[in-house]
Short mmCIF file of C-alpha atoms in Angstrom, two decimals:
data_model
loop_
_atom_site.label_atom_id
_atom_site.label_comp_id
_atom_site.label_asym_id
_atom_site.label_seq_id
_atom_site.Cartn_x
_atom_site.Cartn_y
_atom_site.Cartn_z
CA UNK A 196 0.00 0.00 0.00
CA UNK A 197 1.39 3.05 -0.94
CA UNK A 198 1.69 6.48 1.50
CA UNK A 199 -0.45 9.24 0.56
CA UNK A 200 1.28 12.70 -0.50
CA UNK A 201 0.78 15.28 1.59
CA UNK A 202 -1.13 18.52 0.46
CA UNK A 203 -0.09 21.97 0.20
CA UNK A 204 0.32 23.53 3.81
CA UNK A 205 -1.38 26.85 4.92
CA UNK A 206 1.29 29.78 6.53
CA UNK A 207 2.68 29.22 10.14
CA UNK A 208 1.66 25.38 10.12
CA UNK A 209 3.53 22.23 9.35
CA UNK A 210 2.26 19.09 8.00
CA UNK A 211 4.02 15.37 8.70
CA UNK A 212 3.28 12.06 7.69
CA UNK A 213 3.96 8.87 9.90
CA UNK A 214 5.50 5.73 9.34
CA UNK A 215 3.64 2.98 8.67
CA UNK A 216 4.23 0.05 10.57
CA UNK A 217 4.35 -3.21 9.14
CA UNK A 218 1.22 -4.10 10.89
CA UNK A 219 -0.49 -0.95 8.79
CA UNK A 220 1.15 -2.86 5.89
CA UNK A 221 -1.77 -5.55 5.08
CA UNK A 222 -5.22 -6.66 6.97
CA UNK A 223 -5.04 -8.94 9.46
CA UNK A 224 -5.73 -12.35 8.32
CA UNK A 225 -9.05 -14.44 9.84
CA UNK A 226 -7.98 -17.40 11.65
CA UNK A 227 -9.30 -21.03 10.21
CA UNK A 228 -10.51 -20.89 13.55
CA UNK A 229 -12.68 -18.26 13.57
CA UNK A 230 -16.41 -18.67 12.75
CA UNK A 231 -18.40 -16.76 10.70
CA UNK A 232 -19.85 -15.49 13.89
CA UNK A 233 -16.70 -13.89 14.85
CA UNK A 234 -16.16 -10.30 15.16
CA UNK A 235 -14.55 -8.71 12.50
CA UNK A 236 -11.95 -5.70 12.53
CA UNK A 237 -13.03 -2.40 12.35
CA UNK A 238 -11.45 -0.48 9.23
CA UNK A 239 -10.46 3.49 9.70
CA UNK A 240 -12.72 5.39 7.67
CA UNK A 241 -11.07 7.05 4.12
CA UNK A 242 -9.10 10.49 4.57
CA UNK A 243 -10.68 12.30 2.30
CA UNK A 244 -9.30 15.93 3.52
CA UNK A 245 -5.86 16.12 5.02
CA UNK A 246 -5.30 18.00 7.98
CA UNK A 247 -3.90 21.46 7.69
CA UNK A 248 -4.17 24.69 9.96
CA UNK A 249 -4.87 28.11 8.83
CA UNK A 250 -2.72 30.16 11.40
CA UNK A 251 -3.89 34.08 11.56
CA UNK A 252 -1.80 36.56 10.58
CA UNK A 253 -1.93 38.63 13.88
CA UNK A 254 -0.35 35.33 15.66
CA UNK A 255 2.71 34.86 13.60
CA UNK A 256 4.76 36.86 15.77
CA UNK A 257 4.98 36.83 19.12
CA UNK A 258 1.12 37.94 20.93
CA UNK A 259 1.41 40.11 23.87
CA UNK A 260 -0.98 40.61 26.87
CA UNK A 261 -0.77 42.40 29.67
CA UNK A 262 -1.32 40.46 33.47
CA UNK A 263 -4.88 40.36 33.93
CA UNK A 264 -5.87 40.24 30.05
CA UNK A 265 -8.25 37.72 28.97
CA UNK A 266 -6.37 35.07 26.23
CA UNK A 267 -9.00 33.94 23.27
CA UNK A 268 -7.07 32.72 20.53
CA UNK A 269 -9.24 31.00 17.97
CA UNK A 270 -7.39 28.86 15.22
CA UNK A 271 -9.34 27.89 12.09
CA UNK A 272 -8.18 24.23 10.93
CA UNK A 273 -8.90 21.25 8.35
CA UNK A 274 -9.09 17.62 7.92
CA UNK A 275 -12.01 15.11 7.15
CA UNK A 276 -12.81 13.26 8.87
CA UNK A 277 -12.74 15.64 12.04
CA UNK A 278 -8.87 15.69 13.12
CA UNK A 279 -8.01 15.49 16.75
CA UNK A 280 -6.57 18.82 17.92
CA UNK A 281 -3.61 18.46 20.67
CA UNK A 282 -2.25 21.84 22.49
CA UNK A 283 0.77 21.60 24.62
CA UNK A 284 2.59 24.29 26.49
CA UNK A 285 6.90 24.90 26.06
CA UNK A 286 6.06 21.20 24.83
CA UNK A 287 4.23 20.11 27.85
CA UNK A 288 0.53 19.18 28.52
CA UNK A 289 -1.57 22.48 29.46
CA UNK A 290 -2.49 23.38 33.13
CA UNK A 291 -6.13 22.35 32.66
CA UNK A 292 -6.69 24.59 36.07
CA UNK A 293 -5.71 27.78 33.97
CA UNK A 294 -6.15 27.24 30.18
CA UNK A 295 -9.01 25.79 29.12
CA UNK A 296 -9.45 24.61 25.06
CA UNK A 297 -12.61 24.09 23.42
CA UNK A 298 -11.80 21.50 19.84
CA UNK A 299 -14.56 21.71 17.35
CA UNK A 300 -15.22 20.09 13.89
CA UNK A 301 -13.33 23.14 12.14
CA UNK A 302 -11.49 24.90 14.86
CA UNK A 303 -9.92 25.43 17.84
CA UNK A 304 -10.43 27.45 20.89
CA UNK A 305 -7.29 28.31 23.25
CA UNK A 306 -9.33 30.56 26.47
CA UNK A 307 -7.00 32.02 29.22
CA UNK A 308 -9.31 34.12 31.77
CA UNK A 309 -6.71 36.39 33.45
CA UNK A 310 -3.31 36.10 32.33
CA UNK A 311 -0.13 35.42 34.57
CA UNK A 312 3.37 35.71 33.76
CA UNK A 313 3.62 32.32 33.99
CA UNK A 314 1.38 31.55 31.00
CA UNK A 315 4.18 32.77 28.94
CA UNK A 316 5.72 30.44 26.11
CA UNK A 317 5.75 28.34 23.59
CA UNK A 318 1.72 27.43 22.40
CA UNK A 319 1.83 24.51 20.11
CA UNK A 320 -1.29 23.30 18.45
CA UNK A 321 -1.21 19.65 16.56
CA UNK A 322 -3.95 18.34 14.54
CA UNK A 323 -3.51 14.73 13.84
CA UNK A 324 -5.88 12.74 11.14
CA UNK A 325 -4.73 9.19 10.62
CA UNK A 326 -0.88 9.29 9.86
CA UNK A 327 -0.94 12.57 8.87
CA UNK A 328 -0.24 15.79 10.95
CA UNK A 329 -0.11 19.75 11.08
CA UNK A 330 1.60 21.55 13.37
CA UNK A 331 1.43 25.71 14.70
CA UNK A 332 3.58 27.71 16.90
CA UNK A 333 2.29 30.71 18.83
CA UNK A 334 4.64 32.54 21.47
CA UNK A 335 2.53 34.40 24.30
CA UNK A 336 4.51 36.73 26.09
CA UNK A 337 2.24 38.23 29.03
CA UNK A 338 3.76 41.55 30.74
CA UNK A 339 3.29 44.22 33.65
CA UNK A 340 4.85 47.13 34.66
CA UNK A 341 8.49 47.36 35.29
CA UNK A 342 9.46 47.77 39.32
CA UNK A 343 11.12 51.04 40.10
CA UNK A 344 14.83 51.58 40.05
CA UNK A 345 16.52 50.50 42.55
CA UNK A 346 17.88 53.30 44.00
CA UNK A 347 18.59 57.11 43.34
CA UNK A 348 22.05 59.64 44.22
CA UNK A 349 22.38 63.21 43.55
CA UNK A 350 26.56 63.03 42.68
CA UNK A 351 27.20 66.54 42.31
CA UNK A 352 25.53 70.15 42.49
CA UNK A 353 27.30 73.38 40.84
CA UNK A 354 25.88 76.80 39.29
CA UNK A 355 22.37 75.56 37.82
CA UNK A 356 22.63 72.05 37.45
CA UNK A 357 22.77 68.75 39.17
CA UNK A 358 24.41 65.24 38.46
CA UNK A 359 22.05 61.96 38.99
CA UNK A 360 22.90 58.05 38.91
CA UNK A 361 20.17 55.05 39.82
CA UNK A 362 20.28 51.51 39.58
CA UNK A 363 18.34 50.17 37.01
CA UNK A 364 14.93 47.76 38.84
CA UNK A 365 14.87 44.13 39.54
CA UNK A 366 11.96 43.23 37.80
CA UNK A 367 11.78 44.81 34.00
CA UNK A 368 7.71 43.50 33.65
CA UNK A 369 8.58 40.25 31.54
CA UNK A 370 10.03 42.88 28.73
CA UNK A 371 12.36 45.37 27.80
CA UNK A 372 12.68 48.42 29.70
CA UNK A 373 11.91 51.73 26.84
CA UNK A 374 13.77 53.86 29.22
CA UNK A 375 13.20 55.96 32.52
CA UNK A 376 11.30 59.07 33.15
CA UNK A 377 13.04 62.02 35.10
CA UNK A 378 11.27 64.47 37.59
CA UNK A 379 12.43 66.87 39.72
CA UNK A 380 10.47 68.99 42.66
CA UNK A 381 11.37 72.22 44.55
CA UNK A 382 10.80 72.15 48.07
CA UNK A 383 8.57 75.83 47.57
CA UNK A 384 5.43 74.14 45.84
CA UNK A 385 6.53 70.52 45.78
CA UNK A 386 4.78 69.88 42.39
CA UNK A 387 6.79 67.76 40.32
CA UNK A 388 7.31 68.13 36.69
CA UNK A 389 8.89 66.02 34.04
CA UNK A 390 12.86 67.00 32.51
CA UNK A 391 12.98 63.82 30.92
CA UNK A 392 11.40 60.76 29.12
CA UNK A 393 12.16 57.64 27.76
CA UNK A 394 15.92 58.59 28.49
CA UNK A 395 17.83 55.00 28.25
CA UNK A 396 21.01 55.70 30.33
CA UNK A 397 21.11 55.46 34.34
CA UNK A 398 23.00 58.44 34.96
CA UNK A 399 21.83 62.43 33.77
CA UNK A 400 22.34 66.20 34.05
CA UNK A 401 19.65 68.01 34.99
CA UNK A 402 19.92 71.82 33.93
CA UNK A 403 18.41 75.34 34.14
CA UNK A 404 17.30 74.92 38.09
CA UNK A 405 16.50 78.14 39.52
CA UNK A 406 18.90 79.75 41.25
CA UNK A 407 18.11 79.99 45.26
CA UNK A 408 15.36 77.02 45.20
CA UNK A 409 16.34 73.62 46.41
CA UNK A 410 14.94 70.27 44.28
CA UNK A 411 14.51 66.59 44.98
CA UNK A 412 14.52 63.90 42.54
CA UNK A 413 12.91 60.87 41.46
CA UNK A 414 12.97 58.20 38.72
CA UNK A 415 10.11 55.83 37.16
CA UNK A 416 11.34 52.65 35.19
CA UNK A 417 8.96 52.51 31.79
CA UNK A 418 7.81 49.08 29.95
CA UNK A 419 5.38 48.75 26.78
CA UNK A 420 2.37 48.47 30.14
CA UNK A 421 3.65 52.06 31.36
CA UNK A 422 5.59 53.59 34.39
CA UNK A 423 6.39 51.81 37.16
CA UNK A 424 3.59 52.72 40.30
CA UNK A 425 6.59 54.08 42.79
CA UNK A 426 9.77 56.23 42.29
CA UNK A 427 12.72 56.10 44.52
CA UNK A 428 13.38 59.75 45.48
CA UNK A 429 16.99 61.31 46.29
CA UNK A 430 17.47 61.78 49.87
CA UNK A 431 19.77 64.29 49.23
CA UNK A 432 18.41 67.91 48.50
CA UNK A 433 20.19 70.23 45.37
CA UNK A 434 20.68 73.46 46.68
CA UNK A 435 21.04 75.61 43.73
CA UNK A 436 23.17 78.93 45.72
CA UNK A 437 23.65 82.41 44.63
CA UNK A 438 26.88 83.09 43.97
CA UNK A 439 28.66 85.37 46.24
CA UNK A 440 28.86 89.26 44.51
CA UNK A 441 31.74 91.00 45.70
CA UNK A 442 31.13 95.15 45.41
CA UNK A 443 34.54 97.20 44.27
CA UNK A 444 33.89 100.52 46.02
CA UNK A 445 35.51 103.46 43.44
CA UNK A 446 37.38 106.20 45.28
CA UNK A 447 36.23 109.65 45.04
CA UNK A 448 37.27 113.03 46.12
CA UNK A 449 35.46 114.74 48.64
CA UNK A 450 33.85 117.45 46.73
CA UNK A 451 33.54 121.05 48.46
CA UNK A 452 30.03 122.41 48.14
CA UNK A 453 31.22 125.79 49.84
CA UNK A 454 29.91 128.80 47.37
CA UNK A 455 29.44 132.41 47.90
CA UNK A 456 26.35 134.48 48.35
CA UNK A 457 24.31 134.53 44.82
CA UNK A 458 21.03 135.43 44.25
CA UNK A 459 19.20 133.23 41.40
CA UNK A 460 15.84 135.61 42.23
CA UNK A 461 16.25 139.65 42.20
CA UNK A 462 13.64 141.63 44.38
CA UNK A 463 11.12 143.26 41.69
CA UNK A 464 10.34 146.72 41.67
CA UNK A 465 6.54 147.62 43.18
CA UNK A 466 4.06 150.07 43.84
CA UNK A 467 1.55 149.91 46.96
CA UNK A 468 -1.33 151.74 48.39
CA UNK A 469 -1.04 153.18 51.69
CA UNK A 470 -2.11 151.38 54.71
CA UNK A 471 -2.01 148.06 52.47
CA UNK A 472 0.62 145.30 53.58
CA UNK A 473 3.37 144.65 51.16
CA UNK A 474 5.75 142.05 50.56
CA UNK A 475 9.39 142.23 48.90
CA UNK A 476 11.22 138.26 47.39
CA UNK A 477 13.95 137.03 46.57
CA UNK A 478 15.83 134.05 46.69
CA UNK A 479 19.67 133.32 47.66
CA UNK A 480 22.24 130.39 46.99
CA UNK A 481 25.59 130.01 49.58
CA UNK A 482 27.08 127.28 51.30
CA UNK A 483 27.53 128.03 54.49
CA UNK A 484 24.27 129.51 54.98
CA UNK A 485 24.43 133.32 54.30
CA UNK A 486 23.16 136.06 56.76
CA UNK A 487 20.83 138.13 55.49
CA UNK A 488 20.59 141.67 56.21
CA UNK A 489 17.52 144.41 54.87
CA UNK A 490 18.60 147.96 54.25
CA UNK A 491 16.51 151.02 53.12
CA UNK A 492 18.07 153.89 51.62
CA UNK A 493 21.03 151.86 52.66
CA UNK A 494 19.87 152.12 56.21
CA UNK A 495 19.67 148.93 58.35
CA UNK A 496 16.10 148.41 59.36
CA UNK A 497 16.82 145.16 60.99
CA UNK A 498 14.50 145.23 64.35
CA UNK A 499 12.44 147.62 63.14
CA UNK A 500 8.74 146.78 64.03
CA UNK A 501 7.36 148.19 60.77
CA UNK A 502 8.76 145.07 59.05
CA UNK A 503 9.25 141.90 59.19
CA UNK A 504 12.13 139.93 57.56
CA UNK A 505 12.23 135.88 57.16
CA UNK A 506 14.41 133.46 55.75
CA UNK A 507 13.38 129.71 54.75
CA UNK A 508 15.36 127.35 51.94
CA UNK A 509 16.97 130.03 50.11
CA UNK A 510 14.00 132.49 49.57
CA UNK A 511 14.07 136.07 51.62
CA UNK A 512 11.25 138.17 52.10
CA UNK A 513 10.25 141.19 53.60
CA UNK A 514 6.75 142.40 54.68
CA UNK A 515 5.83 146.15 55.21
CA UNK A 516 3.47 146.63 57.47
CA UNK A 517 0.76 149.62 56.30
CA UNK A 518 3.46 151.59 54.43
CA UNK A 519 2.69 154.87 54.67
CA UNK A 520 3.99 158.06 52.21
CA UNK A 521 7.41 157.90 53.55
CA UNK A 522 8.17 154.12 53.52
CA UNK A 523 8.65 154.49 49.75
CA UNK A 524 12.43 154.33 48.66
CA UNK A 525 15.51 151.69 47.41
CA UNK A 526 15.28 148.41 49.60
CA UNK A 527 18.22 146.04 49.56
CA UNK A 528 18.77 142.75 50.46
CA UNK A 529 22.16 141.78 51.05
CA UNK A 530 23.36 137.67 52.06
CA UNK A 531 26.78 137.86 53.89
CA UNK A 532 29.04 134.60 54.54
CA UNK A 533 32.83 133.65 55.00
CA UNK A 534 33.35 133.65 51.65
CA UNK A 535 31.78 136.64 50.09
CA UNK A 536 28.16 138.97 50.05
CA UNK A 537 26.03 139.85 47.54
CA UNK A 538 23.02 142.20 47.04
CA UNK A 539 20.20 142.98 45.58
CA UNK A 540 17.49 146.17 44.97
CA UNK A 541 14.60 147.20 44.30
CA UNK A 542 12.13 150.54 44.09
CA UNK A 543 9.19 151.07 46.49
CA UNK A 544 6.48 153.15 45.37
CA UNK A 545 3.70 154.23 47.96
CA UNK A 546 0.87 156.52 46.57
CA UNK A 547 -2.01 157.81 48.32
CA UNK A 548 -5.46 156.57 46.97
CA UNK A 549 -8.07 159.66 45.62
#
């Protein structure tokens, strides 16, 4: 009896043929024995489709959950009559208390409720019709999120920046680490913002801190499920100082403000009405303060009771108390000091009303 070739197989599955044994060879001959009330052997019914496995696309690489997913794989399959579907696990019989596999005439159902790390592997599916056989290989790979590093040290502080090194985390989530996320806090608002992501190196700079603020640290490990859930944090604080500022003081000479009597304001000639008050200004610069003397007709009328002379910041002024016709005439003001006088004068007028 010759073997049957085998048919063209579909993507991701193989197909193999057993050996016959000898005993597969011819029938088994009736014994002169044996009545014709004897049973007879059973014969295996005709293959009439050979057994092949259509493996979806989305499964020829390697199909990752996360812990906790739900596992449905469903893999279409041939063979009449109906194949017997076989699953093992890294080539060992499934844990019947975890996966659960449902074989039907045309397919076949591999059901994982939550996911563990553990159910990670190899998946092999074989779908055996007679002496004939198809194979498929599906790699699970279930994953969480990484641990956090192991530990965090602030190396060095100067002007605005600060060195870091960490440890990278025991546990990487059953897959490659993308790379750690940075943050740093000041210890004024204690919010903490990000400086850097998916950075793949354990050691960094950290730059542009403000200047008088002091920061803490801390770094998340990050896996294709996310951050890790804690951070280490540095115990150490980054005080970013001001730099000392050293003042140069110039020299200067001592300037001498001493001037002589000037005056920036003349007295202004006037003319009054009898028995009206009238007042004579001016105004006078000198360092040291000047005395200041009143004359009339070039006659000193200091104490006199008809007037009344006062000095404040400079300006001089001189009231005349209800001038009468003689009190007209040539007023001067004259500002006397150490280093000089000057003066200053004006005409009175004083006319009697009609």
């Amino acid at each position: 009896m010759e073997a049957a070739t085998a048919p063209e197989v579909a993507a991701g599955s193989k197909l193999k043929v057993k050996e016959a044994s000898p005993a597969d060879a011819e029938p088994p001959q009736a014994s002169p024995g044996q009545g014709a009330g004897s049973p007879t052997p059973q014969l295996l019914p005709p293959i009439e489709e050979h057994p092949k496995i259509w493996l979806p696309r989305t499964l020829r690489q390697t199909y990752i959950r996360k812990v906790g997913d739900t596992v449905n794989l469903l893999i279409p399959f041939q063979g009449k009559p109906k194949p017997q579907a076989i699953w093992t696990h890294d080539g060992c019989a499934l844990d019947t208390r975890r996966v659960s596999v449902r074989n039907g005439e045309r397919d076949s159902i591999l059901f994982i409720r939550e996911a563990q790390r553990a159910d990670s592997g190899r998946y092999q599916l074989r779908v055996q019709l007679g002496g004939l056989e198809a194979t498929a290989t599906i790699d699970i790979l279930v994953i969480e999120r990484p641990g956090p590093p192991q530990s965090i040290k602030l190396v060095d502080v100067w002007g605005f920046s600060a060195t870091l090194e960490w440890t990278p985390p025991q546990d990487t989530g059953n897959t490659a680490l993308l790379g750690y996320t940075v943050q740093k806090a000041d210890t004024k608002s204690g919010l903490w913002f990000t400086v850097l992501e998916h950075y793949h190196r354990t050691s960094c700079i950290v730059s542009d801190l403000i200047i008088g603020n002091s920061y803490a640290f801390r770094v998340f490990a990050e896996n294709q499920c996310g951050l890790s859930e804690t951070a280490p944090i540095t115990t150490d604080l980054a005080h970013i100082q001001k730099a000392a500022t050293v003042y140069k003081t110039k020299g200067f000479a001592q300037r001498d403000f001493s001037e002589a009597p000037k005056f920036t304001q003349p007295l202004a000639d006037c003319t009054t009405v009898t028995g009206y008050n009238t007042q004579l200004f001016c105004c006078v610069r000198a360092s040291p303060r000047p005395k200041i003397i009143w004359l009339k007709n070039k006659m000193d009328i200091q104490g006199n009771p008809k007037y009344r002379a006062l000095t404040h910041l400079g300006i001089c002024s001189l009231e005349i108390r209800k001038p009468g016709p003689f009190d007209g005439g040539i007023y001067t003001c004259k500002a006397v000091n150490p280093l000089g006088e000057a003066s200053v004068d004006c005409r009175v007028d004083v006319k009697v009303p009609n």
